[in-house]
Structure formats: C-alpha cells, structure tokens
Coordinates of C-alpha atoms in Angstrom, one line a residue:
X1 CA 159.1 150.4 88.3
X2 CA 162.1 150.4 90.8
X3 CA 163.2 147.2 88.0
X4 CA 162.6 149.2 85.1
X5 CA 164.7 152.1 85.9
X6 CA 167.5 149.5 87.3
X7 CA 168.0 148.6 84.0
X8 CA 168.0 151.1 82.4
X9 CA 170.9 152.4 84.9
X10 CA 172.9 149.2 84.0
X11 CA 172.3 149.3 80.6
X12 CA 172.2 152.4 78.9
X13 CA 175.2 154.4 79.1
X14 CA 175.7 157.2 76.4
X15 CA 174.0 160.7 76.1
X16 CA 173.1 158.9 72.6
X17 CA 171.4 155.8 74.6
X18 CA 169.3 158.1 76.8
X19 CA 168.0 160.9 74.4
X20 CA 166.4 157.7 72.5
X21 CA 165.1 156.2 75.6
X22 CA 163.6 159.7 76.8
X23 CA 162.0 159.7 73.4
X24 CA 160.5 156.4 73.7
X25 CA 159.1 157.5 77.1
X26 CA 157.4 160.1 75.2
X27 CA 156.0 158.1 72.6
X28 CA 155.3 155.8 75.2
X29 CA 153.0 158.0 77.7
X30 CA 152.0 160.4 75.1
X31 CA 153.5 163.8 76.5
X32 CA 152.1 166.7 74.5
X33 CA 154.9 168.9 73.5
X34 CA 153.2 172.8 73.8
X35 CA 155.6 174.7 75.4
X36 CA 158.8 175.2 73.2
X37 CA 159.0 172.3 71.6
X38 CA 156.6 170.9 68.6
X39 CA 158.9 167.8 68.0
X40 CA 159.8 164.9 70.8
X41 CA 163.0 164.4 69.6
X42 CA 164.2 168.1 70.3
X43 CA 162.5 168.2 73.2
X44 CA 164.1 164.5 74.6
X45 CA 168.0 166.3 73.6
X46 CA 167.4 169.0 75.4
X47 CA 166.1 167.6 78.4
X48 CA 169.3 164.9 78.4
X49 CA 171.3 167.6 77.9
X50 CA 170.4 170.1 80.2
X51 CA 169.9 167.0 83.3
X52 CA 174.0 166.6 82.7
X53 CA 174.3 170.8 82.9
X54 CA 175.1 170.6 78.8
X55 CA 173.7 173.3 76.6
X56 CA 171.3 173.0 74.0
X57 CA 173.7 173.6 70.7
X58 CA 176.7 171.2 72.2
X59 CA 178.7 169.2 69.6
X60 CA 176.9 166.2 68.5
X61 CA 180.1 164.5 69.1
X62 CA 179.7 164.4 72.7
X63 CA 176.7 162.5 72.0
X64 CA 178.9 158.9 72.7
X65 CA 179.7 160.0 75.9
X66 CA 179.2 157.6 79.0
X67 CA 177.5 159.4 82.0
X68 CA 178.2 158.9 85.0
X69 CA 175.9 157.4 87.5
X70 CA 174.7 160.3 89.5
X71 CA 173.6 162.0 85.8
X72 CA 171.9 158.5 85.0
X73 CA 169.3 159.1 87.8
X74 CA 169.3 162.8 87.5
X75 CA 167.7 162.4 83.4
X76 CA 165.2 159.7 85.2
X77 CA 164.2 162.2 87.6
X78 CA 163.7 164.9 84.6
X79 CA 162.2 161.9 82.6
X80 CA 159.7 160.8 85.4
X81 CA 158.7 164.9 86.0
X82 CA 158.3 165.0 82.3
X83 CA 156.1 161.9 81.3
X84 CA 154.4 161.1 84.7
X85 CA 153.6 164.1 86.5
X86 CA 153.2 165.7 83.0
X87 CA 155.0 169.0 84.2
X88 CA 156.5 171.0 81.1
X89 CA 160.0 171.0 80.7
X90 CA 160.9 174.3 81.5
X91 CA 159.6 174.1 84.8
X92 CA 161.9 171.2 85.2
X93 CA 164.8 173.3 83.9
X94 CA 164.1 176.2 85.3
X95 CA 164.4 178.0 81.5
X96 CA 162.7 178.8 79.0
X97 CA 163.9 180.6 75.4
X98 CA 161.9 183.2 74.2
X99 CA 163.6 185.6 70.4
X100 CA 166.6 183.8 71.7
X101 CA 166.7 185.1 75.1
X102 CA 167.1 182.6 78.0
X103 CA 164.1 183.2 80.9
X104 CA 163.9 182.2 84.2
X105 CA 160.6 180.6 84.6
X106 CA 159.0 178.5 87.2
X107 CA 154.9 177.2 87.9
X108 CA 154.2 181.2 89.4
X109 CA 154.8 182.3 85.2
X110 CA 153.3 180.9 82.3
X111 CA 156.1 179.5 79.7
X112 CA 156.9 182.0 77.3
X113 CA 155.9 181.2 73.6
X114 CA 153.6 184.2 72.4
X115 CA 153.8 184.8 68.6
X116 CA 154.0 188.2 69.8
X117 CA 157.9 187.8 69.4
X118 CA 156.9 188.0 65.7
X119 CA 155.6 191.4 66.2
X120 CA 158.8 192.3 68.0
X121 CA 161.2 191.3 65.5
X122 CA 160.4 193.9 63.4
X123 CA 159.8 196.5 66.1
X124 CA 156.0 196.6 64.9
X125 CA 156.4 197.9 61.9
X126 CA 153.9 198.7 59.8
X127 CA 151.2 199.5 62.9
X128 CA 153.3 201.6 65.4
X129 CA 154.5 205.3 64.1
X130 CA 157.8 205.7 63.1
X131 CA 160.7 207.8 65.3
X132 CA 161.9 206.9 68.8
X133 CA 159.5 205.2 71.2
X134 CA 160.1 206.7 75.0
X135 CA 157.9 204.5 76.8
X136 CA 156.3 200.8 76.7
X137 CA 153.8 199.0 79.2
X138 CA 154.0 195.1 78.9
X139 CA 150.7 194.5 80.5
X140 CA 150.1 190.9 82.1
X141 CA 153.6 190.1 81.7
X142 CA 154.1 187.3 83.7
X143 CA 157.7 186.1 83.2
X144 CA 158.7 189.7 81.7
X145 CA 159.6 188.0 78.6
X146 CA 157.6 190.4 76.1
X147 CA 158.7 193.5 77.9
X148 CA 162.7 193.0 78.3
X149 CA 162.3 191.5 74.5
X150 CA 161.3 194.6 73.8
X151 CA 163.8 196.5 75.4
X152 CA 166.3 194.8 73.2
X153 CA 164.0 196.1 70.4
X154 CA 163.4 199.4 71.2
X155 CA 167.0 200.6 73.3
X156 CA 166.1 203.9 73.6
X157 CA 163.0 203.0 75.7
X158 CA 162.0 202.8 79.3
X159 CA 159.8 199.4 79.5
X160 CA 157.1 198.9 82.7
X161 CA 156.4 194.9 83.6
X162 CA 152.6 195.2 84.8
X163 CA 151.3 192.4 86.4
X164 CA 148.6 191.9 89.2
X165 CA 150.7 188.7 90.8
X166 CA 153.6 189.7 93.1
X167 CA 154.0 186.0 92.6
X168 CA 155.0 186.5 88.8
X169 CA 156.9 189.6 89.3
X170 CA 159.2 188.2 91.5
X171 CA 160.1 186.0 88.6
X172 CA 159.9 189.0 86.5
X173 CA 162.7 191.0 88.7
X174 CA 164.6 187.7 88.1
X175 CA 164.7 188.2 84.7
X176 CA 165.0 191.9 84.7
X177 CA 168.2 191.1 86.8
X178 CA 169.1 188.6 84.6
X179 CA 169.3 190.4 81.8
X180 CA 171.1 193.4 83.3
X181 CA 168.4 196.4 82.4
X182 CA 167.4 197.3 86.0
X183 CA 168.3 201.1 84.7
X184 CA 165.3 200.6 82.0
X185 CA 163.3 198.2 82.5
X186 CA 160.9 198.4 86.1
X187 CA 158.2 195.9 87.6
X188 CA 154.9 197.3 88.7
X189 CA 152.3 195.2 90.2
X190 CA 148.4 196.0 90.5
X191 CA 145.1 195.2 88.2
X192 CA 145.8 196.0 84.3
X193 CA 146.3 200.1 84.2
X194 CA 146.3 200.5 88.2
X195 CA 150.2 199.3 88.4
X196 CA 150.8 202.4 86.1
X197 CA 148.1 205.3 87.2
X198 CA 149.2 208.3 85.2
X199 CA 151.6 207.1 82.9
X200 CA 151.0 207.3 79.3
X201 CA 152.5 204.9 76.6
X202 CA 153.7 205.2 72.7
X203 CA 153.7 201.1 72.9
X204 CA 151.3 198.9 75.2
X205 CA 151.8 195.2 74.7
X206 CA 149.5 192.5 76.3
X207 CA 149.5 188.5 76.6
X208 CA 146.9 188.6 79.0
X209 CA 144.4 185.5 80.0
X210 CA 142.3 184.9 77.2
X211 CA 141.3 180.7 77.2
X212 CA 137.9 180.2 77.7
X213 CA 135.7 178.2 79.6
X214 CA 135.5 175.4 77.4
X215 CA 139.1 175.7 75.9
X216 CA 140.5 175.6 79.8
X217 CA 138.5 172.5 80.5
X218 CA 140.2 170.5 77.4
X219 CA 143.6 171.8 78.1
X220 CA 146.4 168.8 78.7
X221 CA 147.6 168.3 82.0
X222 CA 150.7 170.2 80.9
X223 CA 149.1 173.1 80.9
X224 CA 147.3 172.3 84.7
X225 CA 150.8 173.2 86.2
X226 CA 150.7 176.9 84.8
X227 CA 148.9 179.5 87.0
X228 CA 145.3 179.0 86.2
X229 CA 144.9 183.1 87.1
X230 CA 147.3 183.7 83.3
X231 CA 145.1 181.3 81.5
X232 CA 141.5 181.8 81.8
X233 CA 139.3 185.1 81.4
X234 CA 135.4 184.2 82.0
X235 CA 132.8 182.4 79.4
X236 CA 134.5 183.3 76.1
X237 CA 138.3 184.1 77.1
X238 CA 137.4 187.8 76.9
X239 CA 136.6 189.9 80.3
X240 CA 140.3 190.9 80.8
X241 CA 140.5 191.8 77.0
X242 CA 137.4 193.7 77.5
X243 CA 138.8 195.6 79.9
X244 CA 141.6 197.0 78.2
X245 CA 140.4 197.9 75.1
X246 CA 138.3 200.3 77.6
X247 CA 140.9 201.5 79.5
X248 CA 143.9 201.6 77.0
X249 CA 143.4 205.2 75.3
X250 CA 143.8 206.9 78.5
X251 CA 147.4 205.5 79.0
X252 CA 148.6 205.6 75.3
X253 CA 150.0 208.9 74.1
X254 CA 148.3 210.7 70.6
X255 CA 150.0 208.4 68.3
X256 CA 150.0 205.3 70.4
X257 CA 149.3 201.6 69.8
X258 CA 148.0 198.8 71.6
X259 CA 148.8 195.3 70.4
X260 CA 147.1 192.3 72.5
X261 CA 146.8 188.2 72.0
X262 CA 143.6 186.8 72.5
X263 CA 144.6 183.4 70.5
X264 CA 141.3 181.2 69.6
X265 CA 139.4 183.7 71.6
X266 CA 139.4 186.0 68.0
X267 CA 136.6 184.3 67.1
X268 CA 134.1 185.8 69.9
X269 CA 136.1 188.6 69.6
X270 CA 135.2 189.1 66.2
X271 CA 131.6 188.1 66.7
X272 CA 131.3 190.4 70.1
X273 CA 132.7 193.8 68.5
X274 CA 132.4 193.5 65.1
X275 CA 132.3 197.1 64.3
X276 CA 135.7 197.9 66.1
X277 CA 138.6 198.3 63.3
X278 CA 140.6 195.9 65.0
X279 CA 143.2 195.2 62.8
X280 CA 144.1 191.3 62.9
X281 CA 148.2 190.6 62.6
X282 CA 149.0 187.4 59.8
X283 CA 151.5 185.7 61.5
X284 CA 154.0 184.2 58.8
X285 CA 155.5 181.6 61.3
X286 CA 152.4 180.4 62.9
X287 CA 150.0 181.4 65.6
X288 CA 146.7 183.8 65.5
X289 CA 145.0 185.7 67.6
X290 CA 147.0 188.8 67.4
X291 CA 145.7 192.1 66.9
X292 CA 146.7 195.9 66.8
X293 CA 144.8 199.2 67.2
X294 CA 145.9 202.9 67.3
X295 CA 145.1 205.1 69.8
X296 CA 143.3 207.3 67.9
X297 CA 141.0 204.2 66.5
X298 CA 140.1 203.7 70.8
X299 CA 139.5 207.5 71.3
X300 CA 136.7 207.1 68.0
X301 CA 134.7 204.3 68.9
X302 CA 135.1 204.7 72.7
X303 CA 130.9 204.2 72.0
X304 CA 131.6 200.6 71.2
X305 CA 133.7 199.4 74.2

C-alpha cells in the first residue's frame, strides 16, 4: 500500500491527474454514491477539490494545476476515508448542499438529500392554504436542513428544529448560526411533539426514521456511518410515522398541514392504513415516499390512527 500511494505522490501531479485517479479508486473498490452524488465523476471533482480548499464551480482551467505535496497526501487521506472506510463524503468535508444551501454536517446528522426540497421549492403549493404562514415545526430534523430551507421559503415565518438528539441539534444550532436566522429559526429537543408542548403549527414537516428492518440490514456500509437512531423505525419503517400521524392534529392550527417522508416504507403504509386520505406527492425529479394531509383530514379519521 505504502508503494502504491508513493507513486502516486511522484507521479501524478495536476488536479486533472488526481480527479481521474480518485475515480479509478471508485470504480475500483465499488463506492456507492447515495449521498449527493449519483455520478463518480462529480463526486471524485469535488472531493479533489474541496481536499486543496477549492470550491465546487472553480474554473476548469485550474484543472492543470500542479499541487503541491502536502495537498497530494491530503486527497489520499480523503481518497482512503472515501473508498476504504466507505465513509460518505460529506462527513469527510464536513458539508453537505441541500436547495443550494451549504450544511454543516458530521456522523451525529444524517446527510441531507430529502426530495422534500421539492416540496419546498414551491412553498407547498397546491396542499398548504394560501396567505402567510406564522409558524412551522421541522420535526426529526437532524441537520436542520428542511427547517432553515424553509425559512428561506416562508420569510415571514418563525421555524422550530425538533429533534430528540442533543447530539443532532448541536449540529443544528451550527447551521442555524450559519445561516444567520437565530431571530427566527429555534432548536428544541425532546420526543416528536414533547420539544414543542402547546405550540400549534400552520406547517409541520417531517424526515423522520422510516427504513425498515429488512431495508436497514441491506443498506451499504455508507450508510453504517449515519446515526442508526435517524434511520430505522421498527419491523416495517413505520412506529415513528405512526406516531405522528396520532399526535399531529393537536399541534397544527384549523387549516394546517402535515407533510412527512416515509420513502419505500409507502408501501406498508399504504397496506396498514388504507382508508386514510393520505395524499401521495409525485415527485417530478425523483424520489417517493412523500405524502401530505390536512389537518382537518387528521381531526376526521382520528378513528383510524
């Protein structure tokens, strides 16, 4: 190994040489590419890039450039995190892009990539009722990604971070920090709706744990280096979901609306509640899982929950 990596300090020597070596080592050890990046040659740029402190969009001209030797060993080290200990990119960074916001993210935070963002873009519309929106709950929200996105959405709002890790808010706070909306924008930690007793919602959001058992046990060895306590949620992916369709209508205002992702767990959703009018999002650039349901929907089949 020591050999291996000696030549390739002595004889690569652009950014261009190592983005195609990086790739190779990709192609090579069979990374699986799941958290930002579907392609290995966008992912192998940006981790070149961002091991010599370059950003993502730099000049393809700078491509030819000679690094020096300390960056040389810095991209193996990335390259070695990436492709032996199998551990996502943005935990090697320490960032992760989410609507085109940068996120501070580490292994206490799963990596933002929710087609939620989809939802966001057009602040929800057609589901959530039109006028200004006071109040939204991100619930499970890890990194904080969904809930400051939406405060870029929604300006006028005041946004709650909910999370039951103290762990994940801390990154959270990062992020609220980051992102300057302290005056807005608030972490609140405890189990689903006890981080927010009597507060009441026109907007709750939720990306909570929803793999199930067997979906968890199949998972690459990328994903063994997010918190296990965001991915899984008993047998069929669904205890957490469960429990906020129950408790929801009591923290969403008359004209409310929850939106949650329960990804391939919509199936036994589906099967499991079939008579709730869940109503399930198409997602025009990819993803499932999505759904939305008014308040008023909760409040009428309260039976069925």
């Amino acid at each position: 190994m020591k050999s291996d990596q000696a030549a390739v300090l002595s004889e690569l020597h652009t950014l261009r040489d190592f983005i195609r070596w990086t790739l190779s080592e990709f192609n090579r050890h069979q990374v699986f590419f799941g958290h930002g990046h579907s392609e290995a040659w966008d992912e192998a740029s940006q981790l070149v890039l961002n091991a010599v402190d370059l950003p993502w969009d730099t000049n393809p001209a700078v491509l030819d450039a000679r690094l020096t030797q300390s960056e040389k060993e810095r991209v193996l080290s990335f390259v070695s995190q990436r492709v032996h200990a199998r551990k996502p990119l943005p935990y090697i960074t320490g960032e992760a892009w989410f609507m085109g916001l940068p996120f501070t993210v580490d292994e206490r935070v799963l990596i933002p990539r929710s087609p939620i963002a989809q939802l966001i873009d057009t602040a929800f519309e057609p589901w959530l009722r039109p006028g200004p929106v006071g109040r939204i709950l991100d619930l499970c929200t890890g990194s904080g990604c969904i809930g400051i996105a939406c405060a870029y959405a929604f300006e006028e709002a005041e946004v709650d971070l909910a999370d039951i890790s103290a762990d994940a808010l801390e990154v959270a706070r990062q992020n609220i920090d980051r992102h300057m909306l302290a005056d807005r924008v608030r972490a609140c930690q405890g189990d689903l709706f006890d981080a927010v007793q009597g507060t009441t919602y026109d907007l709750i959001v939720s990306n909570p744990p929803y793999v199930d058992a067997d979906d968890l046990a199949q998972m690459p060895a990328e994903y063994h280096h997010e918190p296990s306590l965001a991915l899984g949620s008993g047998p069929d992916g669904l205890d957490i979901t469960r429990r906020i369709l129950r408790q929801a209508a009591d923290h969403l205002n008359p004209e409310g609306l929850l939106v949650v992702e329960v990804g391939n767990s919509e199936v036994h959703l589906m099967q499991s509640m079939p008579e709730l009018p869940l109503i399930w999002v198409e997602l025009e650039q990819g993803g499932n899982g999505v759904f939305v349901i008014t308040a008023e929907e909760l409040r009428a089949h309260a039976d069925l929950l």
